[in-house]
Amino acid sequence: MNSYSINEFINKTGPKARPREVFGLQSERILEVDLAGEVWAKIGAMAGYTGNIAFERERALEHGVERAFKKTFTAEGQDLMKASGRGRLFLADQGKRITILDLDGQRLTVKGEDLLAFEPSVEWNIEMMKKAAGVMSGGLFNITLHGQGKVVITTYFEPLTLPVYAGEPVFTDPAATVAWSGDVKPEFHTDINYRTFLGRGSGESIQMKFEGRGFVIIQPGGSK
C-alpha cells in the first residue's frame, strides 16, 4: 500500500480497541474514556466523542459550600466539567503527556492545571499552602484527591518521580512540580540573598521543599 495514501493514514491514526477499563490511552497525549455513566474532566479538554454524551459545567455548589468559596475567592482548583452518558470520549490538554494513576486508597495532591480527569468515586478538595512565600510563586492552592478510583494527570514531556525519605528533603521548582503523595509535607522554601535583590540571582530563589516519606512528580517543562 502507498505509504502516503489516505487509507494508510487512516489505518495508522484511527482509534485503537476500546480500553479494558474506564480510562485508556489512545496515545501518549490522547486519553480515551469508555463512558457508561459519568466522569469529571478539565473544562475544555474534550477533543472528540462518539455516542450519546452530555457535558455540563460544574455547578457552583455541586461539591459543597466550602469548595465553592475556595474556588470563588482563590480563582484556583481548575474549572471542571461533568461528562455523562454512554460512548467513547477523547480528552487532551494542549498536547501534554498523559498519565493514568489508580489511587487505590492513597492520597495524591495535584496542581490544578495538571489534572485532566478523575472518576466520580474519587474524593477531592482544594488545599491551601499557607506560607506567605507561596504568593510570590503563584502556587498557594492545589487539589488533593483520595479514595478509590483513577486520576489522570498531564505533564510537559516525560515525568520524573523523585522519592522522598525521612530526613532527606527534596527541593523542586514550583513551575516544574506536578503532584506529590499524601505522606509528604510541602512548604515553600526561599533562598534570597543580596544578589537576588540586585537582580543577579539565579532565578531559583523560590523553591518547594518536601519532607516525610513518599514521592514528588516533576516535569521538564512548565510556565515560569
mmCIF file with all atom_site columns, C-alpha atoms in Angstrom:
data_model
loop_
_atom_site.group_PDB
_atom_site.id
_atom_site.type_symbol
_atom_site.label_atom_id
_atom_site.label_alt_id
_atom_site.label_comp_id
_atom_site.label_asym_id
_atom_site.label_entity_id
_atom_site.label_seq_id
_atom_site.pdbx_PDB_ins_code
_atom_site.Cartn_x
_atom_site.Cartn_y
_atom_site.Cartn_z
_atom_site.occupancy
_atom_site.B_iso_or_equiv
_atom_site.pdbx_formal_charge
_atom_site.auth_seq_id
_atom_site.auth_comp_id
_atom_site.auth_asym_id
_atom_site.auth_atom_id
_atom_site.pdbx_PDB_model_num
ATOM 1   C CA . MET A 1 1   ? 0.000   0.000  0.000  1.00 0.00 ? 1   MET A CA 1
ATOM 2   C CA . ASN A 1 2   ? 1.184   3.501  -0.800 1.00 0.00 ? 2   ASN A CA 1
ATOM 3   C CA . SER A 1 3   ? 2.688   4.897  2.429  1.00 0.00 ? 3   SER A CA 1
ATOM 4   C CA . TYR A 1 4   ? 1.278   8.335  1.564  1.00 0.00 ? 4   TYR A CA 1
ATOM 5   C CA . SER A 1 5   ? -2.267  7.205  0.833  1.00 0.00 ? 5   SER A CA 1
ATOM 6   C CA . ILE A 1 6   ? -5.276  8.415  2.784  1.00 0.00 ? 6   ILE A CA 1
ATOM 7   C CA . ASN A 1 7   ? -6.224  4.832  3.661  1.00 0.00 ? 7   ASN A CA 1
ATOM 8   C CA . GLU A 1 8   ? -2.773  4.202  5.134  1.00 0.00 ? 8   GLU A CA 1
ATOM 9   C CA . PHE A 1 9   ? -3.044  7.398  7.179  1.00 0.00 ? 9   PHE A CA 1
ATOM 10  C CA . ILE A 1 10  ? -6.470  6.354  8.496  1.00 0.00 ? 10  ILE A CA 1
ATOM 11  C CA . ASN A 1 11  ? -5.160  2.911  9.441  1.00 0.00 ? 11  ASN A CA 1
ATOM 12  C CA . LYS A 1 12  ? -2.237  4.387  11.358 1.00 0.00 ? 12  LYS A CA 1
ATOM 13  C CA . THR A 1 13  ? -4.135  7.138  13.165 1.00 0.00 ? 13  THR A CA 1
ATOM 14  C CA . GLY A 1 14  ? -7.559  5.573  13.727 1.00 0.00 ? 14  GLY A CA 1
ATOM 15  C CA . PRO A 1 15  ? -8.842  4.665  17.220 1.00 0.00 ? 15  PRO A CA 1
ATOM 16  C CA . LYS A 1 16  ? -7.410  1.598  18.895 1.00 0.00 ? 16  LYS A CA 1
ATOM 17  C CA . ALA A 1 17  ? -9.590  -1.033 20.521 1.00 0.00 ? 17  ALA A CA 1
ATOM 18  C CA . ARG A 1 18  ? -11.686 0.159  23.446 1.00 0.00 ? 18  ARG A CA 1
ATOM 19  C CA . PRO A 1 19  ? -9.835  0.286  26.772 1.00 0.00 ? 19  PRO A CA 1
ATOM 20  C CA . ARG A 1 20  ? -10.445 -2.570 29.194 1.00 0.00 ? 20  ARG A CA 1
ATOM 21  C CA . GLU A 1 21  ? -11.321 -0.037 31.912 1.00 0.00 ? 21  GLU A CA 1
ATOM 22  C CA . VAL A 1 22  ? -12.904 3.411  32.043 1.00 0.00 ? 22  VAL A CA 1
ATOM 23  C CA . PHE A 1 23  ? -9.649  5.203  31.166 1.00 0.00 ? 23  PHE A CA 1
ATOM 24  C CA . GLY A 1 24  ? -7.223  4.112  28.458 1.00 0.00 ? 24  GLY A CA 1
ATOM 25  C CA . LEU A 1 25  ? -4.530  5.719  26.305 1.00 0.00 ? 25  LEU A CA 1
ATOM 26  C CA . GLN A 1 26  ? -5.084  6.113  22.584 1.00 0.00 ? 26  GLN A CA 1
ATOM 27  C CA . SER A 1 27  ? -1.614  7.675  22.520 1.00 0.00 ? 27  SER A CA 1
ATOM 28  C CA . GLU A 1 28  ? 0.710   9.376  24.981 1.00 0.00 ? 28  GLU A CA 1
ATOM 29  C CA . ARG A 1 29  ? -1.294  12.573 24.514 1.00 0.00 ? 29  ARG A CA 1
ATOM 30  C CA . ILE A 1 30  ? -4.895  11.418 23.981 1.00 0.00 ? 30  ILE A CA 1
ATOM 31  C CA . LEU A 1 31  ? -6.992  9.838  26.726 1.00 0.00 ? 31  LEU A CA 1
ATOM 32  C CA . GLU A 1 32  ? -9.957  7.627  25.849 1.00 0.00 ? 32  GLU A CA 1
ATOM 33  C CA . VAL A 1 33  ? -12.825 7.346  28.315 1.00 0.00 ? 33  VAL A CA 1
ATOM 34  C CA . ASP A 1 34  ? -15.098 4.329  27.831 1.00 0.00 ? 34  ASP A CA 1
ATOM 35  C CA . LEU A 1 35  ? -18.038 6.167  29.286 1.00 0.00 ? 35  LEU A CA 1
ATOM 36  C CA . ALA A 1 36  ? -21.014 4.379  30.815 1.00 0.00 ? 36  ALA A CA 1
ATOM 37  C CA . GLY A 1 37  ? -22.103 6.837  33.493 1.00 0.00 ? 37  GLY A CA 1
ATOM 38  C CA . GLU A 1 38  ? -20.109 9.946  34.284 1.00 0.00 ? 38  GLU A CA 1
ATOM 39  C CA . VAL A 1 39  ? -16.588 11.288 34.828 1.00 0.00 ? 39  VAL A CA 1
ATOM 40  C CA . TRP A 1 40  ? -15.134 14.635 35.822 1.00 0.00 ? 40  TRP A CA 1
ATOM 41  C CA . ALA A 1 41  ? -12.673 16.323 33.457 1.00 0.00 ? 41  ALA A CA 1
ATOM 42  C CA . LYS A 1 42  ? -10.839 19.581 32.975 1.00 0.00 ? 42  LYS A CA 1
ATOM 43  C CA . ILE A 1 43  ? -13.121 22.001 31.195 1.00 0.00 ? 43  ILE A CA 1
ATOM 44  C CA . GLY A 1 44  ? -12.152 22.445 27.553 1.00 0.00 ? 44  GLY A CA 1
ATOM 45  C CA . ALA A 1 45  ? -10.344 19.073 27.415 1.00 0.00 ? 45  ALA A CA 1
ATOM 46  C CA . MET A 1 46  ? -12.888 17.372 25.117 1.00 0.00 ? 46  MET A CA 1
ATOM 47  C CA . ALA A 1 47  ? -11.212 16.622 21.785 1.00 0.00 ? 47  ALA A CA 1
ATOM 48  C CA . GLY A 1 48  ? -13.964 14.413 20.332 1.00 0.00 ? 48  GLY A CA 1
ATOM 49  C CA . TYR A 1 49  ? -16.507 11.713 21.132 1.00 0.00 ? 49  TYR A CA 1
ATOM 50  C CA . THR A 1 50  ? -18.913 9.155  19.734 1.00 0.00 ? 50  THR A CA 1
ATOM 51  C CA . GLY A 1 51  ? -22.196 8.018  21.240 1.00 0.00 ? 51  GLY A CA 1
ATOM 52  C CA . ASN A 1 52  ? -24.618 9.954  23.408 1.00 0.00 ? 52  ASN A CA 1
ATOM 53  C CA . ILE A 1 53  ? -22.634 12.139 25.808 1.00 0.00 ? 53  ILE A CA 1
ATOM 54  C CA . ALA A 1 54  ? -23.686 15.377 27.515 1.00 0.00 ? 54  ALA A CA 1
ATOM 55  C CA . PHE A 1 55  ? -21.312 17.934 29.014 1.00 0.00 ? 55  PHE A CA 1
ATOM 56  C CA . GLU A 1 56  ? -22.165 20.134 31.969 1.00 0.00 ? 56  GLU A CA 1
ATOM 57  C CA . ARG A 1 57  ? -20.006 22.723 33.673 1.00 0.00 ? 57  ARG A CA 1
ATOM 58  C CA . GLU A 1 58  ? -19.522 22.161 37.385 1.00 0.00 ? 58  GLU A CA 1
ATOM 59  C CA . ARG A 1 59  ? -22.324 23.959 39.230 1.00 0.00 ? 59  ARG A CA 1
ATOM 60  C CA . ALA A 1 60  ? -21.385 26.474 41.907 1.00 0.00 ? 60  ALA A CA 1
ATOM 61  C CA . LEU A 1 61  ? -22.470 24.359 44.889 1.00 0.00 ? 61  LEU A CA 1
ATOM 62  C CA . GLU A 1 62  ? -22.131 20.918 43.311 1.00 0.00 ? 62  GLU A CA 1
ATOM 63  C CA . HIS A 1 63  ? -19.217 19.979 45.554 1.00 0.00 ? 63  HIS A CA 1
ATOM 64  C CA . GLY A 1 64  ? -20.277 21.858 48.671 1.00 0.00 ? 64  GLY A CA 1
ATOM 65  C CA . VAL A 1 65  ? -20.162 25.394 50.042 1.00 0.00 ? 65  VAL A CA 1
ATOM 66  C CA . GLU A 1 66  ? -16.566 25.201 51.290 1.00 0.00 ? 66  GLU A CA 1
ATOM 67  C CA . ARG A 1 67  ? -15.126 24.267 47.908 1.00 0.00 ? 67  ARG A CA 1
ATOM 68  C CA . ALA A 1 68  ? -17.317 26.835 46.148 1.00 0.00 ? 68  ALA A CA 1
ATOM 69  C CA . PHE A 1 69  ? -15.937 29.505 48.487 1.00 0.00 ? 69  PHE A CA 1
ATOM 70  C CA . LYS A 1 70  ? -12.341 28.472 47.814 1.00 0.00 ? 70  LYS A CA 1
ATOM 71  C CA . LYS A 1 71  ? -12.842 28.442 44.048 1.00 0.00 ? 71  LYS A CA 1
ATOM 72  C CA . THR A 1 72  ? -14.560 31.835 44.075 1.00 0.00 ? 72  THR A CA 1
ATOM 73  C CA . PHE A 1 73  ? -12.046 33.658 46.236 1.00 0.00 ? 73  PHE A CA 1
ATOM 74  C CA . THR A 1 74  ? -8.854  31.950 45.106 1.00 0.00 ? 74  THR A CA 1
ATOM 75  C CA . ALA A 1 75  ? -9.613  31.520 41.371 1.00 0.00 ? 75  ALA A CA 1
ATOM 76  C CA . GLU A 1 76  ? -7.982  28.152 41.886 1.00 0.00 ? 76  GLU A CA 1
ATOM 77  C CA . GLY A 1 77  ? -8.867  24.487 41.704 1.00 0.00 ? 77  GLY A CA 1
ATOM 78  C CA . GLN A 1 78  ? -9.404  24.228 37.960 1.00 0.00 ? 78  GLN A CA 1
ATOM 79  C CA . ASP A 1 79  ? -12.873 24.525 36.426 1.00 0.00 ? 79  ASP A CA 1
ATOM 80  C CA . LEU A 1 80  ? -14.376 21.092 35.886 1.00 0.00 ? 80  LEU A CA 1
ATOM 81  C CA . MET A 1 81  ? -16.995 19.658 33.571 1.00 0.00 ? 81  MET A CA 1
ATOM 82  C CA . LYS A 1 82  ? -19.079 16.536 34.046 1.00 0.00 ? 82  LYS A CA 1
ATOM 83  C CA . ALA A 1 83  ? -19.359 14.206 31.073 1.00 0.00 ? 83  ALA A CA 1
ATOM 84  C CA . SER A 1 84  ? -22.303 11.819 31.333 1.00 0.00 ? 84  SER A CA 1
ATOM 85  C CA . GLY A 1 85  ? -23.894 9.241  29.066 1.00 0.00 ? 85  GLY A CA 1
ATOM 86  C CA . ARG A 1 86  ? -22.556 6.354  27.000 1.00 0.00 ? 86  ARG A CA 1
ATOM 87  C CA . GLY A 1 87  ? -19.876 6.448  24.330 1.00 0.00 ? 87  GLY A CA 1
ATOM 88  C CA . ARG A 1 88  ? -16.205 6.941  23.599 1.00 0.00 ? 88  ARG A CA 1
ATOM 89  C CA . LEU A 1 89  ? -14.836 10.242 24.856 1.00 0.00 ? 89  LEU A CA 1
ATOM 90  C CA . PHE A 1 90  ? -11.398 11.540 23.855 1.00 0.00 ? 90  PHE A CA 1
ATOM 91  C CA . LEU A 1 91  ? -9.656  14.061 26.106 1.00 0.00 ? 91  LEU A CA 1
ATOM 92  C CA . ALA A 1 92  ? -6.424  16.018 25.634 1.00 0.00 ? 92  ALA A CA 1
ATOM 93  C CA . ASP A 1 93  ? -4.700  19.105 27.024 1.00 0.00 ? 93  ASP A CA 1
ATOM 94  C CA . GLN A 1 94  ? -2.531  21.112 24.627 1.00 0.00 ? 94  GLN A CA 1
ATOM 95  C CA . GLY A 1 95  ? -0.524  18.073 23.578 1.00 0.00 ? 95  GLY A CA 1
ATOM 96  C CA . LYS A 1 96  ? 0.729   17.328 27.091 1.00 0.00 ? 96  LYS A CA 1
ATOM 97  C CA . ARG A 1 97  ? 1.726   13.782 28.028 1.00 0.00 ? 97  ARG A CA 1
ATOM 98  C CA . ILE A 1 98  ? -0.972  11.820 29.876 1.00 0.00 ? 98  ILE A CA 1
ATOM 99  C CA . THR A 1 99  ? -0.523  9.504  32.871 1.00 0.00 ? 99  THR A CA 1
ATOM 100 C CA . ILE A 1 100 ? -3.259  7.380  34.485 1.00 0.00 ? 100 ILE A CA 1
ATOM 101 C CA . LEU A 1 101 ? -2.896  6.638  38.202 1.00 0.00 ? 101 LEU A CA 1
ATOM 102 C CA . ASP A 1 102 ? -5.006  4.271  40.319 1.00 0.00 ? 102 ASP A CA 1
ATOM 103 C CA . LEU A 1 103 ? -5.292  5.814  43.798 1.00 0.00 ? 103 LEU A CA 1
ATOM 104 C CA . ASP A 1 104 ? -6.279  2.519  45.478 1.00 0.00 ? 104 ASP A CA 1
ATOM 105 C CA . GLY A 1 105 ? -6.986  4.320  48.753 1.00 0.00 ? 105 GLY A CA 1
ATOM 106 C CA . GLN A 1 106 ? -3.933  6.588  48.621 1.00 0.00 ? 106 GLN A CA 1
ATOM 107 C CA . ARG A 1 107 ? -3.880  10.374 48.701 1.00 0.00 ? 107 ARG A CA 1
ATOM 108 C CA . LEU A 1 108 ? -2.423  12.460 45.879 1.00 0.00 ? 108 LEU A CA 1
ATOM 109 C CA . THR A 1 109 ? -2.118  16.237 45.564 1.00 0.00 ? 109 THR A CA 1
ATOM 110 C CA . VAL A 1 110 ? -2.037  17.696 42.042 1.00 0.00 ? 110 VAL A CA 1
ATOM 111 C CA . LYS A 1 111 ? -1.621  21.221 40.725 1.00 0.00 ? 111 LYS A CA 1
ATOM 112 C CA . GLY A 1 112 ? -4.982  22.232 39.287 1.00 0.00 ? 112 GLY A CA 1
ATOM 113 C CA . GLU A 1 113 ? -3.644  22.937 35.798 1.00 0.00 ? 113 GLU A CA 1
ATOM 114 C CA . ASP A 1 114 ? -2.138  19.431 35.602 1.00 0.00 ? 114 ASP A CA 1
ATOM 115 C CA . LEU A 1 115 ? -5.315  17.500 36.497 1.00 0.00 ? 115 LEU A CA 1
ATOM 116 C CA . LEU A 1 116 ? -7.090  16.162 33.385 1.00 0.00 ? 116 LEU A CA 1
ATOM 117 C CA . ALA A 1 117 ? -9.812  13.813 34.675 1.00 0.00 ? 117 ALA A CA 1
ATOM 118 C CA . PHE A 1 118 ? -10.909 11.538 37.502 1.00 0.00 ? 118 PHE A CA 1
ATOM 119 C CA . GLU A 1 119 ? -13.604 9.003  38.246 1.00 0.00 ? 119 GLU A CA 1
ATOM 120 C CA . PRO A 1 120 ? -16.637 10.171 40.289 1.00 0.00 ? 120 PRO A CA 1
ATOM 121 C CA . SER A 1 121 ? -15.733 7.727  43.086 1.00 0.00 ? 121 SER A CA 1
ATOM 122 C CA . VAL A 1 122 ? -12.658 9.845  43.912 1.00 0.00 ? 122 VAL A CA 1
ATOM 123 C CA . GLU A 1 123 ? -12.988 12.347 46.755 1.00 0.00 ? 123 GLU A CA 1
ATOM 124 C CA . TRP A 1 124 ? -11.279 15.697 46.290 1.00 0.00 ? 124 TRP A CA 1
ATOM 125 C CA . ASN A 1 125 ? -10.732 19.064 47.921 1.00 0.00 ? 125 ASN A CA 1
ATOM 126 C CA . ILE A 1 126 ? -8.809  22.286 47.360 1.00 0.00 ? 126 ILE A CA 1
ATOM 127 C CA . GLU A 1 127 ? -5.840  22.648 49.712 1.00 0.00 ? 127 GLU A CA 1
ATOM 128 C CA . MET A 1 128 ? -4.033  25.861 50.566 1.00 0.00 ? 128 MET A CA 1
ATOM 129 C CA . MET A 1 129 ? -0.301  26.182 51.213 1.00 0.00 ? 129 MET A CA 1
ATOM 130 C CA . LYS A 1 130 ? -0.242  28.840 53.876 1.00 0.00 ? 130 LYS A CA 1
ATOM 131 C CA . LYS A 1 131 ? 3.330   30.060 53.826 1.00 0.00 ? 131 LYS A CA 1
ATOM 132 C CA . ALA A 1 132 ? 3.464   33.648 52.551 1.00 0.00 ? 132 ALA A CA 1
ATOM 133 C CA . ALA A 1 133 ? 6.248   32.913 50.099 1.00 0.00 ? 133 ALA A CA 1
ATOM 134 C CA . GLY A 1 134 ? 3.708   30.986 48.060 1.00 0.00 ? 134 GLY A CA 1
ATOM 135 C CA . VAL A 1 135 ? 2.116   34.242 46.968 1.00 0.00 ? 135 VAL A CA 1
ATOM 136 C CA . MET A 1 136 ? 5.314   35.133 45.140 1.00 0.00 ? 136 MET A CA 1
ATOM 137 C CA . SER A 1 137 ? 5.310   31.874 43.193 1.00 0.00 ? 137 SER A CA 1
ATOM 138 C CA . GLY A 1 138 ? 1.597   31.777 42.400 1.00 0.00 ? 138 GLY A CA 1
ATOM 139 C CA . GLY A 1 139 ? 1.223   28.295 43.806 1.00 0.00 ? 139 GLY A CA 1
ATOM 140 C CA . LEU A 1 140 ? -0.821  28.578 47.007 1.00 0.00 ? 140 LEU A CA 1
ATOM 141 C CA . PHE A 1 141 ? -3.648  26.210 46.066 1.00 0.00 ? 141 PHE A CA 1
ATOM 142 C CA . ASN A 1 142 ? -3.692  22.609 44.862 1.00 0.00 ? 142 ASN A CA 1
ATOM 143 C CA . ILE A 1 143 ? -6.216  19.767 44.542 1.00 0.00 ? 143 ILE A CA 1
ATOM 144 C CA . THR A 1 144 ? -5.961  16.784 46.879 1.00 0.00 ? 144 THR A CA 1
ATOM 145 C CA . LEU A 1 145 ? -7.625  13.564 45.720 1.00 0.00 ? 145 LEU A CA 1
ATOM 146 C CA . HIS A 1 146 ? -8.121  10.369 47.706 1.00 0.00 ? 146 HIS A CA 1
ATOM 147 C CA . GLY A 1 147 ? -10.136 7.178  47.917 1.00 0.00 ? 147 GLY A CA 1
ATOM 148 C CA . GLN A 1 148 ? -10.843 4.578  45.258 1.00 0.00 ? 148 GLN A CA 1
ATOM 149 C CA . GLY A 1 149 ? -10.673 5.266  41.554 1.00 0.00 ? 149 GLY A CA 1
ATOM 150 C CA . LYS A 1 150 ? -8.395  6.554  38.829 1.00 0.00 ? 150 LYS A CA 1
ATOM 151 C CA . VAL A 1 151 ? -6.927  10.013 38.366 1.00 0.00 ? 151 VAL A CA 1
ATOM 152 C CA . VAL A 1 152 ? -5.411  11.332 35.131 1.00 0.00 ? 152 VAL A CA 1
ATOM 153 C CA . ILE A 1 153 ? -2.611  13.914 35.203 1.00 0.00 ? 153 ILE A CA 1
ATOM 154 C CA . THR A 1 154 ? -0.723  15.706 32.446 1.00 0.00 ? 154 THR A CA 1
ATOM 155 C CA . THR A 1 155 ? 2.914   16.731 32.135 1.00 0.00 ? 155 THR A CA 1
ATOM 156 C CA . TYR A 1 156 ? 5.091   18.514 29.649 1.00 0.00 ? 156 TYR A CA 1
ATOM 157 C CA . PHE A 1 157 ? 7.197   15.694 28.194 1.00 0.00 ? 157 PHE A CA 1
ATOM 158 C CA . GLU A 1 158 ? 8.299   12.708 30.313 1.00 0.00 ? 158 GLU A CA 1
ATOM 159 C CA . PRO A 1 159 ? 7.568   12.969 34.074 1.00 0.00 ? 159 PRO A CA 1
ATOM 160 C CA . LEU A 1 160 ? 10.197  12.175 36.695 1.00 0.00 ? 160 LEU A CA 1
ATOM 161 C CA . THR A 1 161 ? 9.225   10.817 40.125 1.00 0.00 ? 161 THR A CA 1
ATOM 162 C CA . LEU A 1 162 ? 11.588  11.709 42.974 1.00 0.00 ? 162 LEU A CA 1
ATOM 163 C CA . PRO A 1 163 ? 11.426  9.585  46.153 1.00 0.00 ? 163 PRO A CA 1
ATOM 164 C CA . VAL A 1 164 ? 11.279  11.427 49.459 1.00 0.00 ? 164 VAL A CA 1
ATOM 165 C CA . TYR A 1 165 ? 12.855  9.788  52.525 1.00 0.00 ? 165 TYR A CA 1
ATOM 166 C CA . ALA A 1 166 ? 12.671  10.762 56.194 1.00 0.00 ? 166 ALA A CA 1
ATOM 167 C CA . GLY A 1 167 ? 15.406  13.264 56.973 1.00 0.00 ? 167 GLY A CA 1
ATOM 168 C CA . GLU A 1 168 ? 16.232  13.752 53.277 1.00 0.00 ? 168 GLU A CA 1
ATOM 169 C CA . PRO A 1 169 ? 14.037  16.575 51.926 1.00 0.00 ? 169 PRO A CA 1
ATOM 170 C CA . VAL A 1 170 ? 13.529  17.083 48.208 1.00 0.00 ? 170 VAL A CA 1
ATOM 171 C CA . PHE A 1 171 ? 13.549  20.575 46.663 1.00 0.00 ? 171 PHE A CA 1
ATOM 172 C CA . THR A 1 172 ? 11.780  21.419 43.392 1.00 0.00 ? 172 THR A CA 1
ATOM 173 C CA . ASP A 1 173 ? 10.986  24.341 41.137 1.00 0.00 ? 173 ASP A CA 1
ATOM 174 C CA . PRO A 1 174 ? 7.296   25.247 41.705 1.00 0.00 ? 174 PRO A CA 1
ATOM 175 C CA . ALA A 1 175 ? 6.715   25.539 37.936 1.00 0.00 ? 175 ALA A CA 1
ATOM 176 C CA . ALA A 1 176 ? 8.127   22.035 37.390 1.00 0.00 ? 176 ALA A CA 1
ATOM 177 C CA . THR A 1 177 ? 6.191   20.431 40.251 1.00 0.00 ? 177 THR A CA 1
ATOM 178 C CA . VAL A 1 178 ? 3.134   18.431 39.170 1.00 0.00 ? 178 VAL A CA 1
ATOM 179 C CA . ALA A 1 179 ? 1.978   16.234 42.079 1.00 0.00 ? 179 ALA A CA 1
ATOM 180 C CA . TRP A 1 180 ? 3.035   14.596 45.331 1.00 0.00 ? 180 TRP A CA 1
ATOM 181 C CA . SER A 1 181 ? 1.912   11.799 47.625 1.00 0.00 ? 181 SER A CA 1
ATOM 182 C CA . GLY A 1 182 ? -0.145  12.356 50.740 1.00 0.00 ? 182 GLY A CA 1
ATOM 183 C CA . ASP A 1 183 ? 2.596   11.331 53.151 1.00 0.00 ? 183 ASP A CA 1
ATOM 184 C CA . VAL A 1 184 ? 4.949   14.185 52.312 1.00 0.00 ? 184 VAL A CA 1
ATOM 185 C CA . LYS A 1 185 ? 4.630   17.705 53.687 1.00 0.00 ? 185 LYS A CA 1
ATOM 186 C CA . PRO A 1 186 ? 5.267   20.527 51.208 1.00 0.00 ? 186 PRO A CA 1
ATOM 187 C CA . GLU A 1 187 ? 6.197   24.091 52.026 1.00 0.00 ? 187 GLU A CA 1
ATOM 188 C CA . PHE A 1 188 ? 7.719   26.967 50.138 1.00 0.00 ? 188 PHE A CA 1
ATOM 189 C CA . HIS A 1 189 ? 11.417  27.497 50.691 1.00 0.00 ? 189 HIS A CA 1
ATOM 190 C CA . THR A 1 190 ? 13.222  30.746 49.901 1.00 0.00 ? 190 THR A CA 1
ATOM 191 C CA . ASP A 1 191 ? 16.869  31.228 49.072 1.00 0.00 ? 191 ASP A CA 1
ATOM 192 C CA . ILE A 1 192 ? 17.043  35.004 48.919 1.00 0.00 ? 192 ILE A CA 1
ATOM 193 C CA . ASN A 1 193 ? 20.263  36.944 49.415 1.00 0.00 ? 193 ASN A CA 1
ATOM 194 C CA . TYR A 1 194 ? 21.657  40.288 48.433 1.00 0.00 ? 194 TYR A CA 1
ATOM 195 C CA . ARG A 1 195 ? 22.354  39.080 44.885 1.00 0.00 ? 195 ARG A CA 1
ATOM 196 C CA . THR A 1 196 ? 18.627  38.393 44.453 1.00 0.00 ? 196 THR A CA 1
ATOM 197 C CA . PHE A 1 197 ? 17.763  41.983 45.311 1.00 0.00 ? 197 PHE A CA 1
ATOM 198 C CA . LEU A 1 198 ? 20.484  43.276 42.985 1.00 0.00 ? 198 LEU A CA 1
ATOM 199 C CA . GLY A 1 199 ? 18.986  41.269 40.151 1.00 0.00 ? 199 GLY A CA 1
ATOM 200 C CA . ARG A 1 200 ? 21.973  38.949 39.981 1.00 0.00 ? 200 ARG A CA 1
ATOM 201 C CA . GLY A 1 201 ? 20.329  35.858 41.477 1.00 0.00 ? 201 GLY A CA 1
ATOM 202 C CA . SER A 1 202 ? 19.946  32.551 39.665 1.00 0.00 ? 202 SER A CA 1
ATOM 203 C CA . GLY A 1 203 ? 16.184  32.920 39.294 1.00 0.00 ? 203 GLY A CA 1
ATOM 204 C CA . GLU A 1 204 ? 15.627  29.885 41.545 1.00 0.00 ? 204 GLU A CA 1
ATOM 205 C CA . SER A 1 205 ? 15.071  31.837 44.781 1.00 0.00 ? 205 SER A CA 1
ATOM 206 C CA . ILE A 1 206 ? 11.645  30.300 45.489 1.00 0.00 ? 206 ILE A CA 1
ATOM 207 C CA . GLN A 1 207 ? 11.527  26.524 45.740 1.00 0.00 ? 207 GLN A CA 1
ATOM 208 C CA . MET A 1 208 ? 9.225   23.850 47.101 1.00 0.00 ? 208 MET A CA 1
ATOM 209 C CA . LYS A 1 209 ? 10.534  21.687 49.927 1.00 0.00 ? 209 LYS A CA 1
ATOM 210 C CA . PHE A 1 210 ? 9.079   18.216 50.572 1.00 0.00 ? 210 PHE A CA 1
ATOM 211 C CA . GLU A 1 211 ? 9.690   16.284 53.776 1.00 0.00 ? 211 GLU A CA 1
ATOM 212 C CA . GLY A 1 212 ? 8.449   12.928 55.059 1.00 0.00 ? 212 GLY A CA 1
ATOM 213 C CA . ARG A 1 213 ? 8.131   9.670  53.149 1.00 0.00 ? 213 ARG A CA 1
ATOM 214 C CA . GLY A 1 214 ? 6.637   9.443  49.695 1.00 0.00 ? 214 GLY A CA 1
ATOM 215 C CA . PHE A 1 215 ? 7.292   10.912 46.271 1.00 0.00 ? 215 PHE A CA 1
ATOM 216 C CA . VAL A 1 216 ? 7.134   14.062 44.145 1.00 0.00 ? 216 VAL A CA 1
ATOM 217 C CA . ILE A 1 217 ? 6.338   14.121 40.418 1.00 0.00 ? 217 ILE A CA 1
ATOM 218 C CA . ILE A 1 218 ? 8.102   16.793 38.369 1.00 0.00 ? 218 ILE A CA 1
ATOM 219 C CA . GLN A 1 219 ? 8.156   17.694 34.689 1.00 0.00 ? 219 GLN A CA 1
ATOM 220 C CA . PRO A 1 220 ? 10.935  19.102 32.482 1.00 0.00 ? 220 PRO A CA 1
ATOM 221 C CA . GLY A 1 221 ? 8.791   21.988 31.265 1.00 0.00 ? 221 GLY A CA 1
ATOM 222 C CA . GLY A 1 222 ? 6.195   24.409 32.574 1.00 0.00 ? 222 GLY A CA 1
ATOM 223 C CA . SER A 1 223 ? 5.336   28.081 32.780 1.00 0.00 ? 223 SER A CA 1
ATOM 224 C CA . LYS A 1 224 ? 7.529   30.242 34.988 1.00 0.00 ? 224 LYS A CA 1
#
